[in-house]
Tab-separated table of C-alpha atoms in Angstrom:
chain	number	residue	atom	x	y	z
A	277	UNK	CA	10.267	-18.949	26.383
A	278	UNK	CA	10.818	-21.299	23.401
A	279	UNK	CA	11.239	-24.229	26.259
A	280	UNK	CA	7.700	-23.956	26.934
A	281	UNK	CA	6.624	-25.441	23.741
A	282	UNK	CA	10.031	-26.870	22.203
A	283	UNK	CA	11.862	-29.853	23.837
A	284	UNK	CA	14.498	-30.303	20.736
A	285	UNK	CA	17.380	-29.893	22.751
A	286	UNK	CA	19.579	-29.654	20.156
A	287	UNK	CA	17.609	-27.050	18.687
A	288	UNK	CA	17.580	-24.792	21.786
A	289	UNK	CA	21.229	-24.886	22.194
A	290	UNK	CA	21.212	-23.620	18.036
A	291	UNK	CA	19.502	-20.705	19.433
A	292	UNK	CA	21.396	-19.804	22.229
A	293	UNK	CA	24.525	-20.093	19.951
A	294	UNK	CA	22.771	-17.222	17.519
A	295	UNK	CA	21.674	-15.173	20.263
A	296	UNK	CA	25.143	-15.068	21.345
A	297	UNK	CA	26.938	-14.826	17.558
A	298	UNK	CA	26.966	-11.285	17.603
A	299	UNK	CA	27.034	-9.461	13.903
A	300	UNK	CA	29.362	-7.640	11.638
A	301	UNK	CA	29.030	-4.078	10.569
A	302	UNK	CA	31.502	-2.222	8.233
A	303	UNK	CA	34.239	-4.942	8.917
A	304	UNK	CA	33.938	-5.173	12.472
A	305	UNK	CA	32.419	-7.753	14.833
A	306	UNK	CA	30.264	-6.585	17.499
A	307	UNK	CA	29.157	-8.885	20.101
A	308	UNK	CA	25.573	-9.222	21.442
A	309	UNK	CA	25.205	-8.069	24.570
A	310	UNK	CA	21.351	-8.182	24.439
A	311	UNK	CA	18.176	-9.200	22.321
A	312	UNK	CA	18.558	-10.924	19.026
A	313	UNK	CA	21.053	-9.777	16.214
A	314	UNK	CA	20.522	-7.141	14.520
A	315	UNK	CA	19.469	-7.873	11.088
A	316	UNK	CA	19.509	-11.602	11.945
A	317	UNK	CA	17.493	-14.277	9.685
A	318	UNK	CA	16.085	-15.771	12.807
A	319	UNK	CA	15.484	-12.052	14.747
A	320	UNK	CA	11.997	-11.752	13.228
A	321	UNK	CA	10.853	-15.249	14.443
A	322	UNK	CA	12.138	-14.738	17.888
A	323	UNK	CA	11.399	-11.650	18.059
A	324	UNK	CA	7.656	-12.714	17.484
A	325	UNK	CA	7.551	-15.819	20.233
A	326	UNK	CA	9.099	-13.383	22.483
A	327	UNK	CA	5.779	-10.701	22.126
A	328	UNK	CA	3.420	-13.498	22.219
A	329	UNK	CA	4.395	-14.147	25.542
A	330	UNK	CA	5.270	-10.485	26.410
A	331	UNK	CA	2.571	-9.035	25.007
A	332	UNK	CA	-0.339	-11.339	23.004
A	333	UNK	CA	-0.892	-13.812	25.956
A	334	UNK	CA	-1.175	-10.757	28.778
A	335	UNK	CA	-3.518	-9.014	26.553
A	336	UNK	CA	-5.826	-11.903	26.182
A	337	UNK	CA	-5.713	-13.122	29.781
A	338	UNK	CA	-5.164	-10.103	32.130
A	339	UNK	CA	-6.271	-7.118	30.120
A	340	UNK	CA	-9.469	-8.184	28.237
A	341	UNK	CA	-11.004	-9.516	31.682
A	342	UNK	CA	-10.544	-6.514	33.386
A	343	UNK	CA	-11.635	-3.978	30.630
A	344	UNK	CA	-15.292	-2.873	31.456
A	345	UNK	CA	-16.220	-2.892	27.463
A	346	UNK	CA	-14.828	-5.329	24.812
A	347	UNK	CA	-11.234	-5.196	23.559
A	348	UNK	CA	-9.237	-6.312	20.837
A	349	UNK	CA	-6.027	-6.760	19.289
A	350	UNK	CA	-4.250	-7.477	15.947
A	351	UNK	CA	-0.246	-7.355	15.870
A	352	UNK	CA	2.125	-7.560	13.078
A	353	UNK	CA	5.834	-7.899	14.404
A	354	UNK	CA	5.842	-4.929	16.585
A	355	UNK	CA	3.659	-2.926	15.058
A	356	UNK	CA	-0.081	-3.705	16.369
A	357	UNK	CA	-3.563	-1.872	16.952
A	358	UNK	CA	-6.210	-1.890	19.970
A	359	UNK	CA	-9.764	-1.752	19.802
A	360	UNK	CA	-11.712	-0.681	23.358
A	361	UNK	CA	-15.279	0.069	23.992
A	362	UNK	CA	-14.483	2.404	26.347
A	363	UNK	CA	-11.705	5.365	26.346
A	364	UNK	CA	-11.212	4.705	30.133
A	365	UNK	CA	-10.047	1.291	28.868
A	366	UNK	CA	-7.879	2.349	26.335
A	367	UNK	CA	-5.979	4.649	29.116
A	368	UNK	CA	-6.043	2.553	31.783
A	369	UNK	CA	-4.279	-0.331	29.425
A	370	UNK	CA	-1.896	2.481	27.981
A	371	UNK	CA	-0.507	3.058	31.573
A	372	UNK	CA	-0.683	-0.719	32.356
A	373	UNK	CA	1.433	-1.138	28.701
A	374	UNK	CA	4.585	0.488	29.681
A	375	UNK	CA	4.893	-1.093	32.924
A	376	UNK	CA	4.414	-4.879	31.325
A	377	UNK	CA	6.682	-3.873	28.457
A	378	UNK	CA	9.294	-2.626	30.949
A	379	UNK	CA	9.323	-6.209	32.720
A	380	UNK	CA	10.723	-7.525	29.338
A	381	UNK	CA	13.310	-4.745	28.811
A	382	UNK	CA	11.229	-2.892	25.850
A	383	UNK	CA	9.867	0.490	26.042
A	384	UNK	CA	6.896	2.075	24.179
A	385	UNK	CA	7.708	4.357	21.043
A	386	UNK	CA	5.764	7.050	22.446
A	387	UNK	CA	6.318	9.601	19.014
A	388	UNK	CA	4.324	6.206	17.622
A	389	UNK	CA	1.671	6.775	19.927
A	390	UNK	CA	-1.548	8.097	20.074
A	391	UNK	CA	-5.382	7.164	21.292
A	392	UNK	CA	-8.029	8.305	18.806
A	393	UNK	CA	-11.753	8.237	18.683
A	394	UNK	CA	-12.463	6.404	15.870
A	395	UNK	CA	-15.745	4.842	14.360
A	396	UNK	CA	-19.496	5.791	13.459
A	397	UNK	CA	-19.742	8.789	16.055
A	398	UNK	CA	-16.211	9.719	16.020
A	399	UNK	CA	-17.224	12.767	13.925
A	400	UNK	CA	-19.851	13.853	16.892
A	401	UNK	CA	-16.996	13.288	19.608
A	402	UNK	CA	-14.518	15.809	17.485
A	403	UNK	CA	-17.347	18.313	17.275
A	404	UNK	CA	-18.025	17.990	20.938
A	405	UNK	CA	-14.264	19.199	21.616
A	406	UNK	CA	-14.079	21.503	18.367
A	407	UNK	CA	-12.137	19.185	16.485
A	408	UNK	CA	-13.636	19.470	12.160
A	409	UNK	CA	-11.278	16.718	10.936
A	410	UNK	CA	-11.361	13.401	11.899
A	411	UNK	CA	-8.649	11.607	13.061
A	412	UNK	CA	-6.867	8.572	11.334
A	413	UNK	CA	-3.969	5.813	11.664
A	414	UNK	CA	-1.783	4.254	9.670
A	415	UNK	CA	-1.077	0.562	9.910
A	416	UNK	CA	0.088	-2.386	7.481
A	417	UNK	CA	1.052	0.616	5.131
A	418	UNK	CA	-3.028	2.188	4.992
A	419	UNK	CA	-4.282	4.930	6.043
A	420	UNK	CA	-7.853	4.496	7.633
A	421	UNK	CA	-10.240	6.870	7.952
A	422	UNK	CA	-13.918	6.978	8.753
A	423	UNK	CA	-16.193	7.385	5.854
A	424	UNK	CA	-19.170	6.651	4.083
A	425	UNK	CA	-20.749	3.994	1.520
A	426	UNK	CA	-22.584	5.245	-1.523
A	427	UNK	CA	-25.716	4.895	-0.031
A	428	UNK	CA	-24.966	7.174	2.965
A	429	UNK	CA	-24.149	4.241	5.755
A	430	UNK	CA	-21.020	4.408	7.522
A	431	UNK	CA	-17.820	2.567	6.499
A	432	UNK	CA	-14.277	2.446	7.297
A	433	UNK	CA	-12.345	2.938	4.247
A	434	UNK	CA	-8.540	2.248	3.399
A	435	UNK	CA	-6.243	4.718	1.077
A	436	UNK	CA	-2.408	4.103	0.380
A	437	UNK	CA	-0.489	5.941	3.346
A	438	UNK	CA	1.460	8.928	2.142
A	439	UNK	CA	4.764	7.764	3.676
A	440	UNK	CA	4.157	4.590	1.298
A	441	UNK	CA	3.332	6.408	-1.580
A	442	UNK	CA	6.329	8.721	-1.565
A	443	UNK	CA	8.793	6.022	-0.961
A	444	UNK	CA	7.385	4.188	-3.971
A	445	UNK	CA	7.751	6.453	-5.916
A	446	UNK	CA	11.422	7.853	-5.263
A	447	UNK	CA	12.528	4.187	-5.653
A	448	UNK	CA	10.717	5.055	-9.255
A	449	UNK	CA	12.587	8.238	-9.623
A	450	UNK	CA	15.618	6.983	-8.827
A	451	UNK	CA	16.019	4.126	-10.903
A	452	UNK	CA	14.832	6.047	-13.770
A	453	UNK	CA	17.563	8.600	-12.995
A	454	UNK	CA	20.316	5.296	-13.159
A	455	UNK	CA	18.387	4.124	-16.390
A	456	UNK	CA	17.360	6.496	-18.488
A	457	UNK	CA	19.967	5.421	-20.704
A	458	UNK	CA	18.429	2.030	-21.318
A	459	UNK	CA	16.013	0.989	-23.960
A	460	UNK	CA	12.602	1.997	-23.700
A	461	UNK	CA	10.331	-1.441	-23.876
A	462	UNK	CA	13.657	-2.507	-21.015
A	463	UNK	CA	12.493	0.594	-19.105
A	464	UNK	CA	8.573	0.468	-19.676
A	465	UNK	CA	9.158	-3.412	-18.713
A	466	UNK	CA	10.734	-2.927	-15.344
A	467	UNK	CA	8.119	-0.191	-14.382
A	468	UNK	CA	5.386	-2.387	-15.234
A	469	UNK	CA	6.879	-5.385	-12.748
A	470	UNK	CA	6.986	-2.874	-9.774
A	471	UNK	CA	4.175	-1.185	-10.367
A	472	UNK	CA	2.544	-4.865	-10.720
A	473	UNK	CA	3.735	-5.810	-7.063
A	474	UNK	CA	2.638	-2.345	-5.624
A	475	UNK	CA	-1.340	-3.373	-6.920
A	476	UNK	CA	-0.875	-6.565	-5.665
A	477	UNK	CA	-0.851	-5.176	-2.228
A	478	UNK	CA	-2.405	-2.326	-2.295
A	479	UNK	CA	-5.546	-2.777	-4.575
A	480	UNK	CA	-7.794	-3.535	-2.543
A	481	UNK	CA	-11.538	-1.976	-1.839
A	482	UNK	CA	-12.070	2.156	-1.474
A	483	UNK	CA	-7.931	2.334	-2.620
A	484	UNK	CA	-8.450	2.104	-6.790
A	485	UNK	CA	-8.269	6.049	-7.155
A	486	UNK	CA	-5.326	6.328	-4.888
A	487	UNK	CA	-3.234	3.820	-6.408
A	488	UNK	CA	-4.602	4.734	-10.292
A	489	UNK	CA	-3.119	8.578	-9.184
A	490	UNK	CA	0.312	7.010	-8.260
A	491	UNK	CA	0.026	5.332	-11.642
A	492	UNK	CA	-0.028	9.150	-13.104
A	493	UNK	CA	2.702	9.974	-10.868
A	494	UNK	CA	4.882	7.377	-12.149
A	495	UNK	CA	4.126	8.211	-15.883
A	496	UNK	CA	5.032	12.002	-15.387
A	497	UNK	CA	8.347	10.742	-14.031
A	498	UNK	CA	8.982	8.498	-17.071
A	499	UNK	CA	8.092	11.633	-19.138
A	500	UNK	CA	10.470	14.372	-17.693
A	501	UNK	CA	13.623	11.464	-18.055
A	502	UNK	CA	13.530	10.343	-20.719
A	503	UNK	CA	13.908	13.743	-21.779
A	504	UNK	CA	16.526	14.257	-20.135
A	505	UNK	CA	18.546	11.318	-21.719
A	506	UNK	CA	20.535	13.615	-23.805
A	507	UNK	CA	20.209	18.167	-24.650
A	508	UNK	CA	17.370	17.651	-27.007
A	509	UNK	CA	14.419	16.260	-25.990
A	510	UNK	CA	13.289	12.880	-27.181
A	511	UNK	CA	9.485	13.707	-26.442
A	512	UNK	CA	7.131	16.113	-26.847
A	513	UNK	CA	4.123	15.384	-25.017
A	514	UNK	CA	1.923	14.425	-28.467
A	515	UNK	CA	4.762	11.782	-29.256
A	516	UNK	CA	5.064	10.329	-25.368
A	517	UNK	CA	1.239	9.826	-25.746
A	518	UNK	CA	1.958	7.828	-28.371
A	519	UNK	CA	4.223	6.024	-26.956
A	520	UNK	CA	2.538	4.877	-24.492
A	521	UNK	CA	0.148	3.672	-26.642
A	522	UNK	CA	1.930	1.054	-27.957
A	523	UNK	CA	3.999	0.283	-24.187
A	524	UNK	CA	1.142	0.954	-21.961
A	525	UNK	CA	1.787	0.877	-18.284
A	526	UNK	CA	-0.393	-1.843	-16.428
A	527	UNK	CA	-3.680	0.265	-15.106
A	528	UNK	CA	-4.619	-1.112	-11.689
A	529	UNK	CA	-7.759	-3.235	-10.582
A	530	UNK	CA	-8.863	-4.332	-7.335
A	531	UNK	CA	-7.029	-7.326	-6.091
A	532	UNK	CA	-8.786	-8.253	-3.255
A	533	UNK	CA	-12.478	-7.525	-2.136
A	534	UNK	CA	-12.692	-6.798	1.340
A	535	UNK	CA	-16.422	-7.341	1.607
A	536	UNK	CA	-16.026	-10.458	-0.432
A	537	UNK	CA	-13.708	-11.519	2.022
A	538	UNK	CA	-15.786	-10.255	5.445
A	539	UNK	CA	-18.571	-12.786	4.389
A	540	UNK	CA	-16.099	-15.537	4.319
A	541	UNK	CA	-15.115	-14.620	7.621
A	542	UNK	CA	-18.350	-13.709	8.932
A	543	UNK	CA	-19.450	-17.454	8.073
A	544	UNK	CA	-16.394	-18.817	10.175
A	545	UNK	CA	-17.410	-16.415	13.055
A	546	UNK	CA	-20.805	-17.477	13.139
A	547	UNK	CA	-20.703	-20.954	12.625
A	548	UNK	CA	-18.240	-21.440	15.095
A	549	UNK	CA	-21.048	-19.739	18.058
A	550	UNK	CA	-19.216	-16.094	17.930
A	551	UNK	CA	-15.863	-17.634	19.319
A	552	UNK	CA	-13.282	-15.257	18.276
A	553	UNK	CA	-11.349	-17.157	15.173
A	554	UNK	CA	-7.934	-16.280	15.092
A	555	UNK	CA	-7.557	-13.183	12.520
A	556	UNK	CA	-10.613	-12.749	11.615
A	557	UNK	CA	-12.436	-9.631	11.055
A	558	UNK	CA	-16.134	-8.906	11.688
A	559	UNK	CA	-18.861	-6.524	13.633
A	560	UNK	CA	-18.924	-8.217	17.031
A	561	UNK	CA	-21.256	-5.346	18.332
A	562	UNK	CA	-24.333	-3.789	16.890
A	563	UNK	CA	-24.853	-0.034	17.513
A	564	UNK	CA	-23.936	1.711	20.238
A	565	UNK	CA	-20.164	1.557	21.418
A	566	UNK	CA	-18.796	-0.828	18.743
A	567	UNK	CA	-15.819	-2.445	18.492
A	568	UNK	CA	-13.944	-5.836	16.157
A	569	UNK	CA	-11.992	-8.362	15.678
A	570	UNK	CA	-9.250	-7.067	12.792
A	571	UNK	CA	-5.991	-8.043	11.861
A	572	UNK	CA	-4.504	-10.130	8.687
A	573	UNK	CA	-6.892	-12.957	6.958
A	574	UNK	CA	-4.925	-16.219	7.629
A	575	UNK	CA	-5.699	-17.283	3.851
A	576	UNK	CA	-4.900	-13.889	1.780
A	577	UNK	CA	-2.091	-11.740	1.516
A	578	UNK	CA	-3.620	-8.144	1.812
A	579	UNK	CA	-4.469	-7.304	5.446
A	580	UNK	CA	-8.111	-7.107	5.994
A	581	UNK	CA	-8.275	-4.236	8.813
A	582	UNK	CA	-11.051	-2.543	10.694
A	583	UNK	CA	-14.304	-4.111	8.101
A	584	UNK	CA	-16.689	-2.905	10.618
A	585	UNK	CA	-16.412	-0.091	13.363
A	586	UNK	CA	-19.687	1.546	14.911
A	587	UNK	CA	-17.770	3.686	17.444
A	588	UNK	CA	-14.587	3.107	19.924
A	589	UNK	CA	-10.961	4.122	20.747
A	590	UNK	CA	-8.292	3.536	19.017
A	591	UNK	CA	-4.815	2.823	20.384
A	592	UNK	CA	-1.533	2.535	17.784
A	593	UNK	CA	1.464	1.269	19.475
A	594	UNK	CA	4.901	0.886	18.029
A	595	UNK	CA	7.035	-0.942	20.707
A	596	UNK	CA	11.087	-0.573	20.369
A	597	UNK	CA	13.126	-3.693	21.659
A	598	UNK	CA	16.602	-2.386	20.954
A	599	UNK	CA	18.489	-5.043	19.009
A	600	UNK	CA	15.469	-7.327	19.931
A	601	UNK	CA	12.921	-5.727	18.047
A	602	UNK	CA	11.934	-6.904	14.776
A	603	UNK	CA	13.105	-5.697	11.331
């Protein structure tokens, strides 16, 4: 696959030599029978050519042509999301999915795996079939869920996924649990860098309140070890107040606007005729069935997902390639 766009020789044999390195686990050296190395610095980046062909190029030329709605796609290593107009279309391609995936040796996570209605009249289709809550997905480390503005329009809003938040905050725990020895401003200094790169990510529009309660979370942990650094407590909670007072921990702020950000992209959309502009998210539909364009902004690091959704199916896929699949 890489011969079709690289002609470095030299750097195709490079490739062939990793492929065949093998990698060493525990002291031993296990040879590659298949795939890329596991845990391999160049596994990713093959990894990714190799689903552009398996997977990005089919989709784009075979499977949106023959949908009777619109579809889309945004993937992230081998992780990715479908948008169809039409549910048929979104089971017809699921079928389709493992049989192209089986050409190329992979196989579809199906535990991963689920279709969901999902946009403005998702909430009428789960009445319909007696369903009260309405489903959601996770993806890029959000939950998204269907919602409403302020002013009583629909909207697609973003929260912190709960697998996220928990692992956050036992890495929290447990380095408080290693540390609790150390000085305080050391200890109040290190939680304020993580908790720093956690808002950098996940601040971002309709998540504020979600990440402000982990913020909570992570001062109650602070609070029960550090009094457990020796028998007698070294806070009450008057004093520990008090305290952090004087060492505050950073309180979060939105990062990244996504609405500031859809108008940006709406611009390149439209002044480009409607051509679909690679990562770029925007209402391609008005009313009825809707469905978008979605995936990561090429010029921002917080993944701008689903901005507009009037009504559709849903399909989340994890794909597993064995030693081939991306890390």
């Amino acid at each position: 696959m890489l011969g079709h766009r690289v002609k470095d020789t030299s750097l195709l044999r490079l490739v062939n030599k990793f492929l065949r390195a093998g990698y060493v686990e525990e002291g031993n050296l296990y040879k590659t029978e298949s795939g890329t190395p596991q845990g391999g610095l160049c596994s990713p980046i093959l990894a990714n050519v190799y689903l552009h062909y398996a997977l990005d190029l089919w989709f784009e030329k075979i499977v949106k042509v023959q949908c009777k709605g619109q579809a889309y796609m945004v993937r992230y290593a081998d992780d990715f999301v479908c948008c169809f107009q039409y549910e048929s279309d979104a089971q017809t391609f699921y079928e389709a999915l493992k049989e192209r995936l089986a050409k190329f040796k992979l196989e579809v996570a199906e535990d991963k795996t689920k279709i969901i209605p999902f946009g403005r009249y998702a909430g009428e289709e789960c009445k319909s079939v007696g369903q009260n809550k309405l489903p959601t997905f996770d993806f890029l480390g959000f939950t998204h869920y269907c919602s409403k503005s302020q002013s009583g329009n629909f909207r697609v809003k973003r929260k912190t996924s709960k697998k996220k938040e928990r692992a956050k905050l036992q890495q929290c725990k447990e380095w408080l649990i290693k540390h609790r020895h150390a000085g305080m401003v050391t200890i109040v200094a290190y939680l304020n860098r993580s908790l720093l790169g956690y808002y950098n990510y996940y601040c971002i529009t309709d998540n504020n309140q979600n990440v402000d309660n982990l913020q909570d979370k992570v001062r109650g942990l602070l609070f029960k070890w550090m009094n457990r650094r020796s028998q007698r407590k070294s806070f009450n909670w008057e004093k520990f107040v008090l305290f952090m007072k004087r060492y505050p921990l950073i309180r979060p702020k939105v990062k990244v606007s996504i609405y500031d950000l859809s108008r940006v992209q709406n611009y390149i959309l439209y002044d480009t005729g409607g051509a679909v502009c690679g990562n770029s998210a925007s209402t391609v539909l008005r009313g009825g069935w809707s469905t978008i364009h979605h995936g990561e902004a090429p010029f921002y690091s917080t993944p701008i997902i689903f901005q507009h959704l009037d009504r559709g199916c849903i399909l989340r896929q994890h794909q597993q390639a064995g030693q081939a699949r991306c890390r």
